[in-house]
Amino acid sequence: MKWLYGLLCLIFLIIFHEFGHFIAAKIFGVKVESFSVGFGPVLLHKTIRGTDYRLSLLPLGGYCGMKGEKDFQKALENNLPSIEADKDSLYGVHPLKRALIGFSGPFFNYLFAIIAYSLIAGIGYSYFTYSNKIIISDELFGSTGSVAKDAGLCTGDKIIQINNSKINDFSDIIENVSTRPDEDLYIQVDRDGKILEFTVHSQLNKDSGTGKIGIAADTNDVIENHTPEYNFFEAIGNGFIEANKAVVLTFKSFKILFKGINVSKAVSGPARVTDMLGTTVKEGFSIGIREGFVSMFSLMGVISISLFIMNLLPVPVLDGGIILIALIETIFRKKVKPKIQYYIQFIGIAFIAILFVIGLSGDINFFINKGRH
């Protein structure tokens, strides 16, 4: 059942993305010939105002079929110097409008993340964590190495600040350390009433891509926290802030990919993403309706931000590629020749193929190892 939950969430995010393209195409006068939920053979369809709305067999997302999407291929096959297109087609409108149509899909993913985080803030929730008192991990797990210990921190210290962030509990410590791998952290602690400051260079966990400093929580000191109560406008403001935090964190994650992490473990493919979504939704709702919605929206928000950024990469087969070509044509006021676009596409296809192989191999290893436990 968890796979069904995960699949439904992922399908919704993809369709919401395509709906962004749909809205922008309509606004800028590009004829939308079809809008489908699912791929493959059409099961049900109805044409309304020139658009064929479809329900297709394979529930793996959906698509927005715009007039003239195949004009590029026709120009390439006929060796034309430019793409010939009707005024109400994708390549017939002004390049800036085409760029906005390309941007609208990823933007809708960003918009959904704001909505998701706003709903979380509005719903509110309670969670259990530990206090900010730490234990050096070497004392629990043997000599595994602790950069916190090397820097001078001791078991029993209470971390009260990391860089400029105030620390209230261990969940704050995790948030600030895990998102800053291979960085200098300026840590302030309370040691028996005395305030001390240390500089700790975090390590990179190559299996997860997160930071660590070799400390553990004092599990004897459990505390319950409640999120603040927000009104409608405060919840929206909080949703906007959290969505932008997720954008920054995602960019940092891309940067970490080039630091030698184990990509087969740290990068998830569609199967693992679906599994994570399904597991999160199932376990969340097993606790309660509020917890279920909070868990679901939280993970969907993160994935939606990832889709937002991934699709904006300047790769020809992605929305970012459409935007890039359109912006080049706008700036230089000259159409990019189909052959040039065709050669550039090889780079995009190779990039997507590499990501697909990495994600697929990671998924296979994940499920093989999961089956052994």
Short mmCIF file of C-alpha atoms in Angstrom, two decimals, residues 8-361:
data_model
loop_
_atom_site.label_atom_id
_atom_site.label_comp_id
_atom_site.label_asym_id
_atom_site.label_seq_id
_atom_site.Cartn_x
_atom_site.Cartn_y
_atom_site.Cartn_z
CA LEU A 8 0.15 9.11 -6.00
CA CYS A 9 2.23 11.83 -4.32
CA LEU A 10 4.89 11.72 -7.04
CA ILE A 11 2.27 11.75 -9.82
CA PHE A 12 0.61 14.77 -8.22
CA LEU A 13 3.92 16.71 -8.19
CA ILE A 14 4.56 15.93 -11.86
CA ILE A 15 1.02 16.85 -12.92
CA PHE A 16 1.22 20.07 -10.90
CA HIS A 17 4.43 20.85 -12.79
CA GLU A 18 2.73 20.24 -16.15
CA PHE A 19 -0.23 22.36 -15.05
CA GLY A 20 2.18 25.28 -14.74
CA HIS A 21 3.16 24.86 -18.41
CA PHE A 22 -0.55 24.56 -19.28
CA ILE A 23 -1.51 27.84 -17.57
CA ALA A 24 1.40 29.80 -19.10
CA ALA A 25 0.75 28.40 -22.59
CA LYS A 26 -2.87 29.51 -22.38
CA ILE A 27 -1.88 32.98 -21.15
CA PHE A 28 0.67 33.53 -23.94
CA GLY A 29 -1.53 32.28 -26.75
CA VAL A 30 0.05 28.88 -27.43
CA LYS A 31 -2.56 26.28 -28.29
CA VAL A 32 -2.58 23.37 -25.82
CA GLU A 33 -3.59 20.37 -27.90
CA SER A 34 -3.67 17.86 -25.05
CA PHE A 35 -3.34 17.58 -21.30
CA SER A 36 -3.00 14.08 -19.94
CA VAL A 37 -2.94 12.46 -16.53
CA GLY A 38 -0.71 9.46 -17.20
CA PHE A 39 1.12 8.25 -20.31
CA GLY A 40 0.49 5.67 -23.00
CA PRO A 41 -2.86 4.56 -24.44
CA VAL A 42 -5.72 6.95 -23.73
CA LEU A 43 -8.50 5.46 -21.59
CA LEU A 44 -10.84 8.44 -21.38
CA HIS A 45 -10.76 11.84 -23.06
CA LYS A 46 -12.89 14.91 -23.66
CA THR A 47 -12.11 17.92 -25.85
CA ILE A 48 -12.94 21.30 -24.31
CA ARG A 49 -12.11 24.58 -26.10
CA GLY A 50 -9.59 22.90 -28.37
CA THR A 51 -7.73 20.98 -25.66
CA ASP A 52 -8.08 17.20 -25.41
CA TYR A 53 -8.12 16.29 -21.71
CA ARG A 54 -7.01 12.69 -21.24
CA LEU A 55 -6.74 9.92 -18.70
CA SER A 56 -4.05 7.54 -19.92
CA LEU A 57 -3.10 3.99 -19.00
CA LEU A 58 0.31 4.38 -17.35
CA PRO A 59 0.03 6.41 -14.11
CA LEU A 60 3.59 7.74 -14.21
CA GLY A 61 2.89 11.45 -14.27
CA GLY A 62 1.39 13.31 -17.20
CA TYR A 63 2.10 15.74 -20.00
CA CYS A 64 1.01 19.02 -21.57
CA GLY A 65 1.05 18.72 -25.35
CA MET A 66 1.49 22.12 -26.99
CA LYS A 67 1.10 22.94 -30.66
CA GLY A 68 4.37 23.01 -32.56
CA GLU A 69 6.47 20.93 -30.17
CA LYS A 70 7.51 18.79 -33.18
CA ASP A 71 8.40 21.81 -35.35
CA PHE A 72 12.01 21.55 -34.21
CA GLN A 73 12.24 17.94 -35.41
CA LYS A 74 10.66 18.87 -38.76
CA ALA A 75 13.13 21.71 -39.28
CA LEU A 76 15.98 19.37 -38.46
CA GLU A 77 14.82 16.62 -40.83
CA ASN A 78 14.34 19.12 -43.68
CA ASN A 79 17.65 20.87 -42.95
CA LEU A 80 15.94 24.26 -42.55
CA PRO A 81 17.93 27.32 -41.39
CA SER A 82 15.28 28.09 -38.77
CA ILE A 83 12.15 26.60 -37.22
CA GLU A 84 9.01 27.43 -39.18
CA ALA A 85 6.03 27.75 -36.86
CA ASP A 86 2.50 29.14 -36.60
CA LYS A 87 1.90 32.14 -34.36
CA ASP A 88 -0.11 30.06 -31.87
CA SER A 89 2.59 27.38 -31.54
CA LEU A 90 5.45 26.95 -29.06
CA TYR A 91 8.15 28.11 -31.48
CA GLY A 92 5.89 30.74 -33.06
CA VAL A 93 5.55 33.01 -30.03
CA HIS A 94 8.17 35.51 -28.90
CA PRO A 95 11.21 33.72 -27.36
CA LEU A 96 10.65 35.50 -24.04
CA LYS A 97 7.13 34.06 -23.86
CA ARG A 98 8.57 30.60 -24.67
CA ALA A 99 11.07 31.07 -21.83
CA LEU A 100 8.24 31.93 -19.42
CA ILE A 101 6.27 28.87 -20.58
CA GLY A 102 9.36 26.75 -19.87
CA PHE A 103 9.87 28.42 -16.48
CA SER A 104 6.25 28.04 -15.38
CA GLY A 105 6.49 24.27 -14.80
CA PRO A 106 9.42 24.47 -12.35
CA PHE A 107 7.86 27.61 -10.81
CA PHE A 108 4.72 25.63 -9.99
CA ASN A 109 6.91 23.11 -8.14
CA TYR A 110 8.36 26.02 -6.15
CA LEU A 111 4.84 27.35 -5.56
CA PHE A 112 3.68 23.96 -4.30
CA ALA A 113 6.58 23.86 -1.83
CA ILE A 114 5.45 27.22 -0.43
CA ILE A 115 1.89 25.89 -0.12
CA ALA A 116 3.11 22.67 1.53
CA TYR A 117 5.27 24.45 4.11
CA SER A 118 2.50 27.00 4.74
CA LEU A 119 0.07 24.16 5.46
CA ILE A 120 2.58 22.58 7.85
CA ALA A 121 2.95 25.90 9.69
CA GLY A 122 -0.82 26.33 9.81
CA ILE A 123 -1.50 22.78 11.00
CA GLY A 124 1.24 22.79 13.62
CA TYR A 125 2.61 19.71 15.35
CA SER A 126 4.43 18.37 18.38
CA TYR A 127 7.65 16.39 18.29
CA PHE A 128 10.00 14.69 20.72
CA THR A 129 13.72 15.36 20.73
CA TYR A 130 16.61 15.49 23.18
CA SER A 131 18.16 18.38 25.01
CA ASN A 132 21.20 20.26 23.73
CA LYS A 133 23.47 18.31 26.11
CA ILE A 134 25.96 16.19 24.14
CA ILE A 135 27.95 12.99 24.53
CA ILE A 136 31.20 12.48 22.61
CA SER A 137 30.51 9.58 20.20
CA ASP A 138 33.82 7.84 21.02
CA GLU A 139 32.49 7.18 24.51
CA LEU A 140 29.47 5.36 23.08
CA PHE A 141 30.75 3.64 19.95
CA GLY A 142 34.46 3.20 20.61
CA SER A 143 37.21 5.11 18.87
CA THR A 144 35.33 6.16 15.71
CA GLY A 145 36.89 9.60 15.64
CA SER A 146 35.32 12.81 16.89
CA VAL A 147 36.34 16.20 15.53
CA ALA A 148 34.28 17.79 18.31
CA LYS A 149 36.46 16.04 20.91
CA ASP A 150 39.63 17.03 19.03
CA ALA A 151 38.45 20.66 19.10
CA GLY A 152 37.95 20.57 22.87
CA LEU A 153 34.25 19.75 23.42
CA CYS A 154 33.41 17.34 26.24
CA THR A 155 30.57 15.06 27.23
CA GLY A 156 28.05 17.05 29.26
CA ASP A 157 28.57 20.29 27.32
CA LYS A 158 25.39 22.07 26.29
CA ILE A 159 25.65 23.52 22.80
CA ILE A 160 23.87 26.88 22.85
CA GLN A 161 24.95 28.35 19.50
CA ILE A 162 26.35 27.17 16.15
CA ASN A 163 27.61 30.02 13.95
CA ASN A 164 24.81 32.58 14.30
CA SER A 165 22.03 30.11 15.07
CA LYS A 166 20.67 29.74 18.59
CA ILE A 167 20.46 26.11 19.72
CA ASN A 168 17.55 24.99 21.91
CA ASP A 169 17.66 21.21 21.53
CA PHE A 170 19.40 18.36 19.71
CA SER A 171 17.21 18.68 16.61
CA ASP A 172 18.67 22.18 16.16
CA ILE A 173 22.16 20.70 16.42
CA ILE A 174 21.36 18.09 13.74
CA GLU A 175 19.89 20.75 11.42
CA ASN A 176 22.92 23.04 11.71
CA VAL A 177 25.61 20.36 11.51
CA SER A 178 24.12 18.04 8.87
CA THR A 179 23.60 20.91 6.41
CA ARG A 180 27.20 22.14 6.77
CA PRO A 181 29.58 19.32 5.81
CA ASP A 182 33.29 20.12 5.44
CA GLU A 183 32.89 23.58 6.98
CA ASP A 184 34.27 25.46 9.98
CA LEU A 185 31.56 25.64 12.65
CA TYR A 186 31.82 28.21 15.42
CA ILE A 187 30.27 26.48 18.40
CA GLN A 188 29.40 28.05 21.73
CA VAL A 189 28.81 25.76 24.72
CA ASP A 190 27.67 26.03 28.30
CA ARG A 191 30.02 23.96 30.49
CA ASP A 192 28.82 24.01 34.09
CA GLY A 193 27.68 27.60 33.74
CA LYS A 194 30.80 28.77 31.93
CA ILE A 195 30.43 29.89 28.28
CA LEU A 196 33.17 28.54 26.00
CA GLU A 197 33.74 28.90 22.26
CA PHE A 198 35.28 26.37 19.84
CA THR A 199 35.92 26.05 16.13
CA VAL A 200 35.04 22.61 14.79
CA HIS A 201 35.62 21.58 11.17
CA SER A 202 32.76 19.23 10.28
CA GLN A 203 33.35 15.97 8.44
CA LEU A 204 31.51 14.84 5.32
CA ASN A 205 29.51 11.62 5.63
CA LYS A 206 30.14 10.25 2.15
CA ASP A 207 27.20 7.84 2.29
CA SER A 208 24.59 10.51 3.03
CA GLY A 209 26.28 13.74 1.93
CA THR A 210 25.64 15.29 5.36
CA GLY A 211 27.92 16.82 7.95
CA LYS A 212 28.98 15.24 11.25
CA ILE A 213 31.22 16.24 14.17
CA GLY A 214 31.26 13.06 16.28
CA ILE A 215 28.70 13.77 18.98
CA ALA A 216 25.53 12.02 20.15
CA ALA A 217 22.48 13.07 22.13
CA ASP A 218 21.96 12.41 25.81
CA THR A 219 18.98 10.06 25.44
CA ASN A 220 18.14 10.36 29.12
CA ASP A 221 17.04 13.95 28.58
CA VAL A 222 13.91 13.76 26.37
CA ILE A 223 11.87 16.91 25.73
CA GLU A 224 8.64 17.61 23.84
CA ASN A 225 8.43 20.65 21.59
CA HIS A 226 5.50 22.35 19.89
CA THR A 227 5.68 24.43 16.74
CA PRO A 228 4.50 28.06 17.07
CA GLU A 229 0.87 28.90 16.39
CA TYR A 230 0.64 30.93 13.17
CA ASN A 231 -2.28 32.86 11.75
CA PHE A 232 -3.05 32.62 8.01
CA PHE A 233 -0.60 35.29 6.83
CA GLU A 234 2.14 34.22 9.23
CA ALA A 235 1.81 30.64 7.95
CA ILE A 236 2.24 31.82 4.35
CA GLY A 237 5.27 33.88 5.34
CA ASN A 238 6.76 30.89 7.12
CA GLY A 239 6.05 28.70 4.07
CA PHE A 240 7.92 31.17 1.86
CA ILE A 241 10.91 31.21 4.24
CA GLU A 242 11.06 27.41 4.52
CA ALA A 243 10.78 26.94 0.75
CA ASN A 244 13.71 29.30 0.21
CA LYS A 245 15.72 27.48 2.88
CA ALA A 246 15.07 24.26 0.96
CA VAL A 247 16.29 25.93 -2.27
CA VAL A 248 19.55 26.98 -0.61
CA LEU A 249 20.01 23.54 0.94
CA THR A 250 19.40 21.82 -2.41
CA PHE A 251 22.03 23.98 -4.11
CA LYS A 252 24.45 23.07 -1.32
CA SER A 253 23.63 19.39 -1.92
CA PHE A 254 24.57 19.74 -5.61
CA LYS A 255 27.88 21.29 -4.56
CA ILE A 256 28.57 18.35 -2.23
CA LEU A 257 28.20 15.90 -5.15
CA PHE A 258 31.65 17.00 -6.32
CA LYS A 259 33.32 16.30 -2.98
CA GLY A 260 33.66 12.55 -3.46
CA ILE A 261 30.44 11.29 -1.86
CA ASN A 262 29.08 7.82 -2.54
CA VAL A 263 26.51 8.85 -5.18
CA SER A 264 24.94 5.37 -5.33
CA LYS A 265 23.86 5.83 -1.70
CA ALA A 266 23.42 9.59 -1.48
CA VAL A 267 21.47 10.08 -4.74
CA SER A 268 17.97 8.60 -4.98
CA GLY A 269 16.23 7.43 -8.13
CA PRO A 270 12.46 7.43 -8.74
CA ALA A 271 11.95 4.02 -7.09
CA ARG A 272 13.62 5.08 -3.84
CA VAL A 273 11.84 8.45 -3.87
CA THR A 274 8.51 6.64 -4.26
CA ASP A 275 9.44 4.24 -1.45
CA MET A 276 10.39 7.14 0.85
CA LEU A 277 7.18 9.02 0.07
CA GLY A 278 5.04 5.93 0.62
CA THR A 279 6.77 4.99 3.86
CA THR A 280 6.54 8.55 5.19
CA VAL A 281 2.83 8.87 4.39
CA LYS A 282 1.97 5.41 5.75
CA GLU A 283 3.89 5.81 9.00
CA GLY A 284 2.72 9.39 9.48
CA PHE A 285 -0.97 8.58 9.14
CA SER A 286 -0.55 5.50 11.36
CA ILE A 287 0.25 7.94 14.20
CA GLY A 288 -2.54 10.39 13.42
CA ILE A 289 -4.15 12.52 10.72
CA ARG A 290 -2.25 15.68 11.70
CA GLU A 291 1.09 13.85 11.80
CA GLY A 292 0.32 12.16 8.48
CA PHE A 293 -0.34 15.43 6.65
CA VAL A 294 2.69 17.12 8.20
CA SER A 295 4.99 14.23 7.22
CA MET A 296 3.55 14.02 3.70
CA PHE A 297 3.71 17.76 2.98
CA SER A 298 7.22 18.02 4.45
CA LEU A 299 8.72 15.38 2.14
CA MET A 300 6.67 16.50 -0.87
CA GLY A 301 7.95 20.03 -0.28
CA VAL A 302 11.57 18.86 -0.37
CA ILE A 303 11.02 16.78 -3.53
CA SER A 304 9.12 19.63 -5.19
CA ILE A 305 12.04 22.00 -4.58
CA SER A 306 14.39 19.39 -6.08
CA LEU A 307 12.17 19.21 -9.18
CA PHE A 308 12.14 23.01 -9.35
CA ILE A 309 15.93 23.25 -9.42
CA MET A 310 16.61 20.15 -11.53
CA ASN A 311 14.27 21.30 -14.28
CA LEU A 312 15.93 24.72 -14.40
CA LEU A 313 19.36 23.27 -15.17
CA PRO A 314 20.49 24.63 -18.59
CA VAL A 315 20.22 21.21 -20.20
CA PRO A 316 18.42 21.13 -23.60
CA VAL A 317 16.11 18.20 -22.77
CA LEU A 318 14.91 19.96 -19.59
CA ASP A 319 12.88 23.14 -19.15
CA GLY A 320 16.11 24.97 -18.42
CA GLY A 321 17.31 24.16 -21.93
CA ILE A 322 14.19 25.69 -23.48
CA ILE A 323 14.68 28.78 -21.32
CA LEU A 324 18.37 29.04 -22.25
CA ILE A 325 17.76 28.87 -26.03
CA ALA A 326 14.86 31.31 -25.76
CA LEU A 327 16.95 33.79 -23.77
CA ILE A 328 19.82 33.54 -26.29
CA GLU A 329 17.38 34.31 -29.11
CA THR A 330 15.93 37.23 -27.10
CA ILE A 331 19.32 38.77 -26.31
CA PHE A 332 20.88 38.37 -29.77
CA ARG A 333 17.56 38.80 -31.64
CA LYS A 334 18.46 35.88 -33.84
CA LYS A 335 17.06 32.36 -33.95
CA VAL A 336 19.37 29.50 -32.98
CA LYS A 337 19.74 27.12 -35.91
CA PRO A 338 18.06 23.70 -35.45
CA LYS A 339 21.35 21.89 -36.12
CA ILE A 340 23.09 23.78 -33.32
CA GLN A 341 20.24 22.93 -30.95
CA TYR A 342 20.50 19.31 -32.06
CA TYR A 343 24.21 19.09 -31.23
CA ILE A 344 23.67 20.78 -27.88
CA GLN A 345 21.01 18.19 -27.07
CA PHE A 346 23.63 15.44 -26.99
CA ILE A 347 25.10 17.09 -23.90
CA GLY A 348 21.69 17.15 -22.25
CA ILE A 349 20.90 13.55 -23.15
CA ALA A 350 24.27 12.40 -21.80
CA PHE A 351 23.69 14.34 -18.57
CA ILE A 352 20.23 12.84 -18.05
CA ALA A 353 21.53 9.36 -18.89
CA ILE A 354 24.28 9.66 -16.26
CA LEU A 355 21.78 10.83 -13.62
CA PHE A 356 19.43 7.99 -14.57
CA VAL A 357 22.17 5.36 -14.25
CA ILE A 358 23.32 6.78 -10.90
CA GLY A 359 19.76 6.90 -9.56
CA LEU A 360 18.91 3.44 -10.87
CA SER A 361 22.07 1.82 -9.48
#
